[in-house]
PDB file of C-alpha atoms in Angstrom:
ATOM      1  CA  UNK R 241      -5.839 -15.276   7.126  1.00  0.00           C
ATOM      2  CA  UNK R 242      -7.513 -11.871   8.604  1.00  0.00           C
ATOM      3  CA  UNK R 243      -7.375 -10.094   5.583  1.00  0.00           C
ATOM      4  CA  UNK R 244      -9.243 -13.003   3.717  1.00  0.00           C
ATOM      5  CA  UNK R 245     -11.913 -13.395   6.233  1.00  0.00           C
ATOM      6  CA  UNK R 246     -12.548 -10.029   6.412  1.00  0.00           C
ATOM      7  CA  UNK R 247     -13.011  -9.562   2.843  1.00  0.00           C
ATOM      8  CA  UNK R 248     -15.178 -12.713   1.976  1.00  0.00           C
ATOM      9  CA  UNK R 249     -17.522 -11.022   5.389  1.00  0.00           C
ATOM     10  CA  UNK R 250     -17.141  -7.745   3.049  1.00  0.00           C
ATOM     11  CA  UNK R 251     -18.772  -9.723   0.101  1.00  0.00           C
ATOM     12  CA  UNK R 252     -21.517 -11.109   2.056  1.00  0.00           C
ATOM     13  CA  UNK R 253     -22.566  -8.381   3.339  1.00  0.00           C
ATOM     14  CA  UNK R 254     -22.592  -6.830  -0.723  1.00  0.00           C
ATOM     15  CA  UNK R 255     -24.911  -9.996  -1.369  1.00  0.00           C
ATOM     16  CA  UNK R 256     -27.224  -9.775   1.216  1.00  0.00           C
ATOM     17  CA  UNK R 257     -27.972  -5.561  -0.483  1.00  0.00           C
ATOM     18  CA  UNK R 258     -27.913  -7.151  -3.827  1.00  0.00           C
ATOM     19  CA  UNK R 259     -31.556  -6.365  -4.602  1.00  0.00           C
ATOM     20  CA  UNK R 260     -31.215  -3.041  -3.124  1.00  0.00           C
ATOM     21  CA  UNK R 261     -28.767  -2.098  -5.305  1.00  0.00           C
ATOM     22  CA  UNK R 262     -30.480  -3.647  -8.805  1.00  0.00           C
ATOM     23  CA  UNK R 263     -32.989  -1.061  -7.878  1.00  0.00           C
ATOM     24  CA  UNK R 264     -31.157   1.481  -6.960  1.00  0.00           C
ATOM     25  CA  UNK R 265     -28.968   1.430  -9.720  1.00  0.00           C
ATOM     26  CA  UNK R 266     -32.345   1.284 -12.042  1.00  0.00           C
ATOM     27  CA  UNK R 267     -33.137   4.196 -10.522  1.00  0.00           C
ATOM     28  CA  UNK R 268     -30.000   5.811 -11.120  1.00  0.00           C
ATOM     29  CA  UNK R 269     -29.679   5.325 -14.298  1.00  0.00           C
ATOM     30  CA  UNK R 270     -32.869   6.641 -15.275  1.00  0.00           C
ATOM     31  CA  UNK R 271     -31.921   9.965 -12.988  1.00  0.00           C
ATOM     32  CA  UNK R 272     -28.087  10.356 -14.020  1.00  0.00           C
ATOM     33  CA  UNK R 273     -28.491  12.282 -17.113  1.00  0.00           C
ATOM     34  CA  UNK R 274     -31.438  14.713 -15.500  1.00  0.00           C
ATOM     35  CA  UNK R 275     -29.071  15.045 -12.283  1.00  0.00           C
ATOM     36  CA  UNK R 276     -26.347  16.133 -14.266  1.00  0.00           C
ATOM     37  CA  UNK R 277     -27.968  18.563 -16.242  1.00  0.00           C
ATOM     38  CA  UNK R 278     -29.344  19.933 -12.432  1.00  0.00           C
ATOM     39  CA  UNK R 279     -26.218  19.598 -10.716  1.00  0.00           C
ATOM     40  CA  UNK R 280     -23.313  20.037 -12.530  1.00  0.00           C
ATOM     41  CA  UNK R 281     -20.966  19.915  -9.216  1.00  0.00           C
ATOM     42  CA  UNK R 282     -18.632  22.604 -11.087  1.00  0.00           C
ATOM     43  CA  UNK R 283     -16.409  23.703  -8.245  1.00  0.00           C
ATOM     44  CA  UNK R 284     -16.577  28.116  -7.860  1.00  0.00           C
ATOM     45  CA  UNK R 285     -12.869  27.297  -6.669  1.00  0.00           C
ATOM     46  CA  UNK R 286      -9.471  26.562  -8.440  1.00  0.00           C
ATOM     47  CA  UNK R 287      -8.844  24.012  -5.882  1.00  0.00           C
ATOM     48  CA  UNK R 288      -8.046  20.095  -4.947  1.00  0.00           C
ATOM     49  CA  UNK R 289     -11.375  19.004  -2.862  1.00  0.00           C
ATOM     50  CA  UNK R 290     -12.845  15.777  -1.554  1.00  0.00           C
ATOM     51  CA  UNK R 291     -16.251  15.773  -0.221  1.00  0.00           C
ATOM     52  CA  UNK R 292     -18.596  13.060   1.160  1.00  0.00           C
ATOM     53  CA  UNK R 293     -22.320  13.602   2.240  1.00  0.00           C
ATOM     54  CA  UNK R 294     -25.040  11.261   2.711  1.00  0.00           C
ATOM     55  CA  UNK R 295     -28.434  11.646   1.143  1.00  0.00           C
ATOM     56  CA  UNK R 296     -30.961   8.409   2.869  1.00  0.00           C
ATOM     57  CA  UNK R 297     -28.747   5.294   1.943  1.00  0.00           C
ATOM     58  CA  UNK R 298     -26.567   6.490  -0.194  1.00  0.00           C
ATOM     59  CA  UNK R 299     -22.981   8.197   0.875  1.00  0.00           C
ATOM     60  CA  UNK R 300     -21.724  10.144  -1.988  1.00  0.00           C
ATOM     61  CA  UNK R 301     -18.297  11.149  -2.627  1.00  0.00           C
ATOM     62  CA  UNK R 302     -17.068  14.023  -5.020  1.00  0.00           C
ATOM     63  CA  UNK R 303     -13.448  14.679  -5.788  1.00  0.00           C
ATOM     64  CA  UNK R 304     -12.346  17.640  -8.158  1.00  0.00           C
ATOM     65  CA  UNK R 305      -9.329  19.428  -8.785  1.00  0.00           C
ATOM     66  CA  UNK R 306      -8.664  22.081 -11.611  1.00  0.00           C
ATOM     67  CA  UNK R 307      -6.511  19.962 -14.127  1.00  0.00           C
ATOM     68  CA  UNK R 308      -9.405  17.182 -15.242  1.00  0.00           C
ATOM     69  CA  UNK R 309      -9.433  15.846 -11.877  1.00  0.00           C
ATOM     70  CA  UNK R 310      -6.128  14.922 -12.001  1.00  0.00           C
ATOM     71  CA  UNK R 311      -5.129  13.261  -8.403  1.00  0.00           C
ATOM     72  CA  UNK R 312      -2.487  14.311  -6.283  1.00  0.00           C
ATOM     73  CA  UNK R 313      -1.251  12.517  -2.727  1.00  0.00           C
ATOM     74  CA  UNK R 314      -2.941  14.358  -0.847  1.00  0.00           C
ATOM     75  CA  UNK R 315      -6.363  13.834  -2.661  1.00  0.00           C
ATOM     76  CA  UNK R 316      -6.050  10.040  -2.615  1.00  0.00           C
ATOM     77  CA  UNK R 317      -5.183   9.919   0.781  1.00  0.00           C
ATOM     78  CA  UNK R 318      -8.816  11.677   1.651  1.00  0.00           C
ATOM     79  CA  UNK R 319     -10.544  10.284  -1.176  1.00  0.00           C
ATOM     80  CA  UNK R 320      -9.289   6.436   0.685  1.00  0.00           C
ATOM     81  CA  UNK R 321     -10.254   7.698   4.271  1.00  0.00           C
ATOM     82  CA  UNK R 322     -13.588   8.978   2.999  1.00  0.00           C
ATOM     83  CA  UNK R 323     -14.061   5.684   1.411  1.00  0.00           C
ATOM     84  CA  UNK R 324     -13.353   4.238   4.836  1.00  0.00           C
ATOM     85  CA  UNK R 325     -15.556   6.574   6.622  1.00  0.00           C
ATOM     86  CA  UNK R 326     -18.663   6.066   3.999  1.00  0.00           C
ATOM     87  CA  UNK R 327     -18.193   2.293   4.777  1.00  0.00           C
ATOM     88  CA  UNK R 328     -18.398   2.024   8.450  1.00  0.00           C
ATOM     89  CA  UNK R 329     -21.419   3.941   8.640  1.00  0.00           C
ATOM     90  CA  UNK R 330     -24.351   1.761   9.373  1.00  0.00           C
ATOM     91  CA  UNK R 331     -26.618   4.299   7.299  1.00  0.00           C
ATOM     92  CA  UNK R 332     -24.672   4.172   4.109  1.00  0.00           C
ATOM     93  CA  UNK R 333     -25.829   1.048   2.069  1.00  0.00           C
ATOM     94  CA  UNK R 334     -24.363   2.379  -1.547  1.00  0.00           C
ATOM     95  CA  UNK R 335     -21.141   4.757  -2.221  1.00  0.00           C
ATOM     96  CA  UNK R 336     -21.120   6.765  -5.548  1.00  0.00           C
ATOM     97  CA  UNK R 337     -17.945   8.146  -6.346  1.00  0.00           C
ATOM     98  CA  UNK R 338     -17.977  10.932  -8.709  1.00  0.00           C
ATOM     99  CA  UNK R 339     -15.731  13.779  -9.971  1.00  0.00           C
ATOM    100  CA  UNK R 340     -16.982  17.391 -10.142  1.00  0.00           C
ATOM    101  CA  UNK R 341     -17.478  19.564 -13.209  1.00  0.00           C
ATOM    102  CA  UNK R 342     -18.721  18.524 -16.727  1.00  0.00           C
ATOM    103  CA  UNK R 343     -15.735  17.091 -18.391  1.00  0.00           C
ATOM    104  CA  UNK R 344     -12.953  14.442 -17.281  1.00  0.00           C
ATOM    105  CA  UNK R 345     -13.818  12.284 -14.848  1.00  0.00           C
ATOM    106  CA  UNK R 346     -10.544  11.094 -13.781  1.00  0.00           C
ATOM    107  CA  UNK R 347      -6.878  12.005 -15.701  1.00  0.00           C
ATOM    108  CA  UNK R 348      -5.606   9.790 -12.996  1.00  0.00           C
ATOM    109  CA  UNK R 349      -1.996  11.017 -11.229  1.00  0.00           C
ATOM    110  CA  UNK R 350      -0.838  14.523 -11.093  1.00  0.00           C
ATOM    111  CA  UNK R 351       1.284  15.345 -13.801  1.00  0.00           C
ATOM    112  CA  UNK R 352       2.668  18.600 -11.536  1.00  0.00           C
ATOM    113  CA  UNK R 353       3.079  16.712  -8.624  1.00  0.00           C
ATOM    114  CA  UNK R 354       4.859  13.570 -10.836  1.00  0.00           C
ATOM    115  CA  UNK R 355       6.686  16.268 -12.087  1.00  0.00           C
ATOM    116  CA  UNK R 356       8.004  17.189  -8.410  1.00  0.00           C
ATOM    117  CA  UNK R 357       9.275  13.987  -7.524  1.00  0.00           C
ATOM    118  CA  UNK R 358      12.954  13.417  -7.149  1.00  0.00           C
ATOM    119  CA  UNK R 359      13.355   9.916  -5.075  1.00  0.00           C
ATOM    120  CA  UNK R 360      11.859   6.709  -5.365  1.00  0.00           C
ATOM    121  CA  UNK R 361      10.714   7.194  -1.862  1.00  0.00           C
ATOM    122  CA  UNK R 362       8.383   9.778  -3.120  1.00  0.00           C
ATOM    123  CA  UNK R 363       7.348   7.980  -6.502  1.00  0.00           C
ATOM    124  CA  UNK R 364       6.125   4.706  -4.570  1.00  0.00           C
ATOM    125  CA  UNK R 365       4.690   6.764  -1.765  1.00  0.00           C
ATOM    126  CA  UNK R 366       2.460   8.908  -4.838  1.00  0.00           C
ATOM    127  CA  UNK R 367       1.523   5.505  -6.308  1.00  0.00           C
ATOM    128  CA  UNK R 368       0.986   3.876  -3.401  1.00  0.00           C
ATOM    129  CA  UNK R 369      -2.164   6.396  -3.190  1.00  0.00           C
ATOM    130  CA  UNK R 370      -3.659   4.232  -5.780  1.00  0.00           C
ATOM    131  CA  UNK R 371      -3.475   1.006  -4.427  1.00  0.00           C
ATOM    132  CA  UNK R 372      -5.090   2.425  -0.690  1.00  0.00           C
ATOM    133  CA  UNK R 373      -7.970   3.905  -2.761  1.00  0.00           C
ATOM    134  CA  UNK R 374      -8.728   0.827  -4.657  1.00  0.00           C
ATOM    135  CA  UNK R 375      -7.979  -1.393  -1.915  1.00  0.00           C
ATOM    136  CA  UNK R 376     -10.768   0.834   0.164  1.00  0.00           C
ATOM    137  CA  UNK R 377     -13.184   0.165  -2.783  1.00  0.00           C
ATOM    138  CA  UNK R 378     -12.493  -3.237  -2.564  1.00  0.00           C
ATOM    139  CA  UNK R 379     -12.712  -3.839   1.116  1.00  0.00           C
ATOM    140  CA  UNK R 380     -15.984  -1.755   1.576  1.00  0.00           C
ATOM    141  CA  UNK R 381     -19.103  -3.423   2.700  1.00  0.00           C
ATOM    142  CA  UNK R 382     -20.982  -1.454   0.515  1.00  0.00           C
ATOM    143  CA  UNK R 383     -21.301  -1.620  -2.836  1.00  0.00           C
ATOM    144  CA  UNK R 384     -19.337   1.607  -4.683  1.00  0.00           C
ATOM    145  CA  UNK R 385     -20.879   2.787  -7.625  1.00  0.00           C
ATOM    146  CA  UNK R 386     -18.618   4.926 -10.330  1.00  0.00           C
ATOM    147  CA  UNK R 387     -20.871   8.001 -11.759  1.00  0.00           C
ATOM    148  CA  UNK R 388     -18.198   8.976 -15.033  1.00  0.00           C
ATOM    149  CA  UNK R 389     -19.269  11.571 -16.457  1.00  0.00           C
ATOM    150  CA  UNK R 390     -16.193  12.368 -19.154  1.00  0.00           C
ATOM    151  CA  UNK R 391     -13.110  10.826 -19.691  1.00  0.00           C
ATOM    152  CA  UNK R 392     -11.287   8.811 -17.093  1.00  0.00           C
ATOM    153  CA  UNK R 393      -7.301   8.047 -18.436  1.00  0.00           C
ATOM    154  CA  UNK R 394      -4.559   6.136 -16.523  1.00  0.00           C
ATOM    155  CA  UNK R 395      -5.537   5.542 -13.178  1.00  0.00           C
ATOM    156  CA  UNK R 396      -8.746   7.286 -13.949  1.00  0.00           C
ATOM    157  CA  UNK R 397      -9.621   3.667 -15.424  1.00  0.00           C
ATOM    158  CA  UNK R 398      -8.115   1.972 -12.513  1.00  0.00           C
ATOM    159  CA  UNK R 399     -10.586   3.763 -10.114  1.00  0.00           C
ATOM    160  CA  UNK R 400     -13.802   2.856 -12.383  1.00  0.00           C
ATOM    161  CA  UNK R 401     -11.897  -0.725 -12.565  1.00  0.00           C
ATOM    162  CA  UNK R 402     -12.252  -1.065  -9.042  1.00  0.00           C
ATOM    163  CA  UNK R 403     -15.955  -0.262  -8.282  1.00  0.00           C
ATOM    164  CA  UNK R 404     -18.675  -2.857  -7.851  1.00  0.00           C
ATOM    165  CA  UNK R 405     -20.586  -0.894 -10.921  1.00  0.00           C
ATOM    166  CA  UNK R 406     -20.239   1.665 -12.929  1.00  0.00           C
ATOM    167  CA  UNK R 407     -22.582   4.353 -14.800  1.00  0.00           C
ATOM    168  CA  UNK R 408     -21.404   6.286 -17.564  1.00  0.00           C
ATOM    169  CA  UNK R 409     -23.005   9.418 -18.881  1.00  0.00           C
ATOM    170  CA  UNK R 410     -23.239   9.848 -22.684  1.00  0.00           C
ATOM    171  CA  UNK R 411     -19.726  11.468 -22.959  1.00  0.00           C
ATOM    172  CA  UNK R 412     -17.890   8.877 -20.627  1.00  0.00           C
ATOM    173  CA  UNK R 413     -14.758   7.932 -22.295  1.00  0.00           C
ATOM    174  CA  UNK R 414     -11.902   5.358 -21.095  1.00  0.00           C
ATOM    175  CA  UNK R 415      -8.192   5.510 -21.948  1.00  0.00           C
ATOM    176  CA  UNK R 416      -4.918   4.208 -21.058  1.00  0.00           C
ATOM    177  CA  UNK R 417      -2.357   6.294 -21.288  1.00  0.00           C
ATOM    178  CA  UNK R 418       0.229   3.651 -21.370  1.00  0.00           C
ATOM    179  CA  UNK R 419      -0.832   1.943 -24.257  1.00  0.00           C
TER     180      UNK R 419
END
């Protein structure tokens, strides 16, 4: 099966940076907390964003949106292709994926835009966002890295969930909504 190849070559390609990344992630640790407190990432706009840069071998990947980062369509459709992007560059050898602002990291779907939807059509399109995102994750070469900073709820979790690793601050928080 394609798929399955592909995705064990995915993994052994994660092995092979294994030591990189026990020292990176040493590192990061260490720096989270003073990064924060340097770069907060608050957004001076009211809008949806997703934004990916790459500092030496790490790709970094910042979503934010004014509701407690609260993901519509259209921001896991970009938040999956930069995922993609971040991956197939021979550069990148770690993705962090991190939210913007000081408080929720993730408070998963849209309430406004669930809010909006009339057909089922539309509802498994909007959760279908979810799956390409984590599939993404899952399929990257690199190893992803989830920097929470505050609360991630609902699929929120399922992002974190999905990451090789993740870092919380000292104010991350994890919740499902559904139970």
């Amino acid at each position: 099966n394609l798929r399955s190849r592909r995705f064990n070559q995915a993994r052994a390609k994660k092995e092979k940076n294994l030591s990189f990344l026990r020292l990176w992630v040493s590192v990061l640790n260490r720096s989270l907390e003073h990064r924060a407190r340097l770069h907060p990432g608050i957004s001076t706009t009211m809008s949806e964003s997703v934004t990916a840069k790459i500092e030496g071998p790490t790709g970094w990947i910042e979503f934010s949106s004014p509701k407690a980062n609260a993901m519509s369509s259209a921001m896991l459709t970009e938040l999956a292709a930069k995922i993609g992007g971040l991956s197939a560059d021979p550069q990148v050898r770690v993705i962090v994926l991190q939210s913007g602002g000081e408080g929720a990291f993730c408070a998963g779907a849209s309430f406004d835009e669930l809010k909006s939807i009339t057909e089922q059509a539309q509802a498994e399109q909007f959760f279908l966002g979810f799956g390409k995102v984590i599939l993404a994750i899952k399929e990257s070469p690199k190893f992803v890295v989830a920097r929470v900073q505050g609360k991630a709820v609902g699929g929120g979790v399922g992002l974190v969930a999905a990451c090789d690793y993740s870092i919380g601050l000292s104010a991350a928080a994890f919740r499902l909504s559904e139970l």
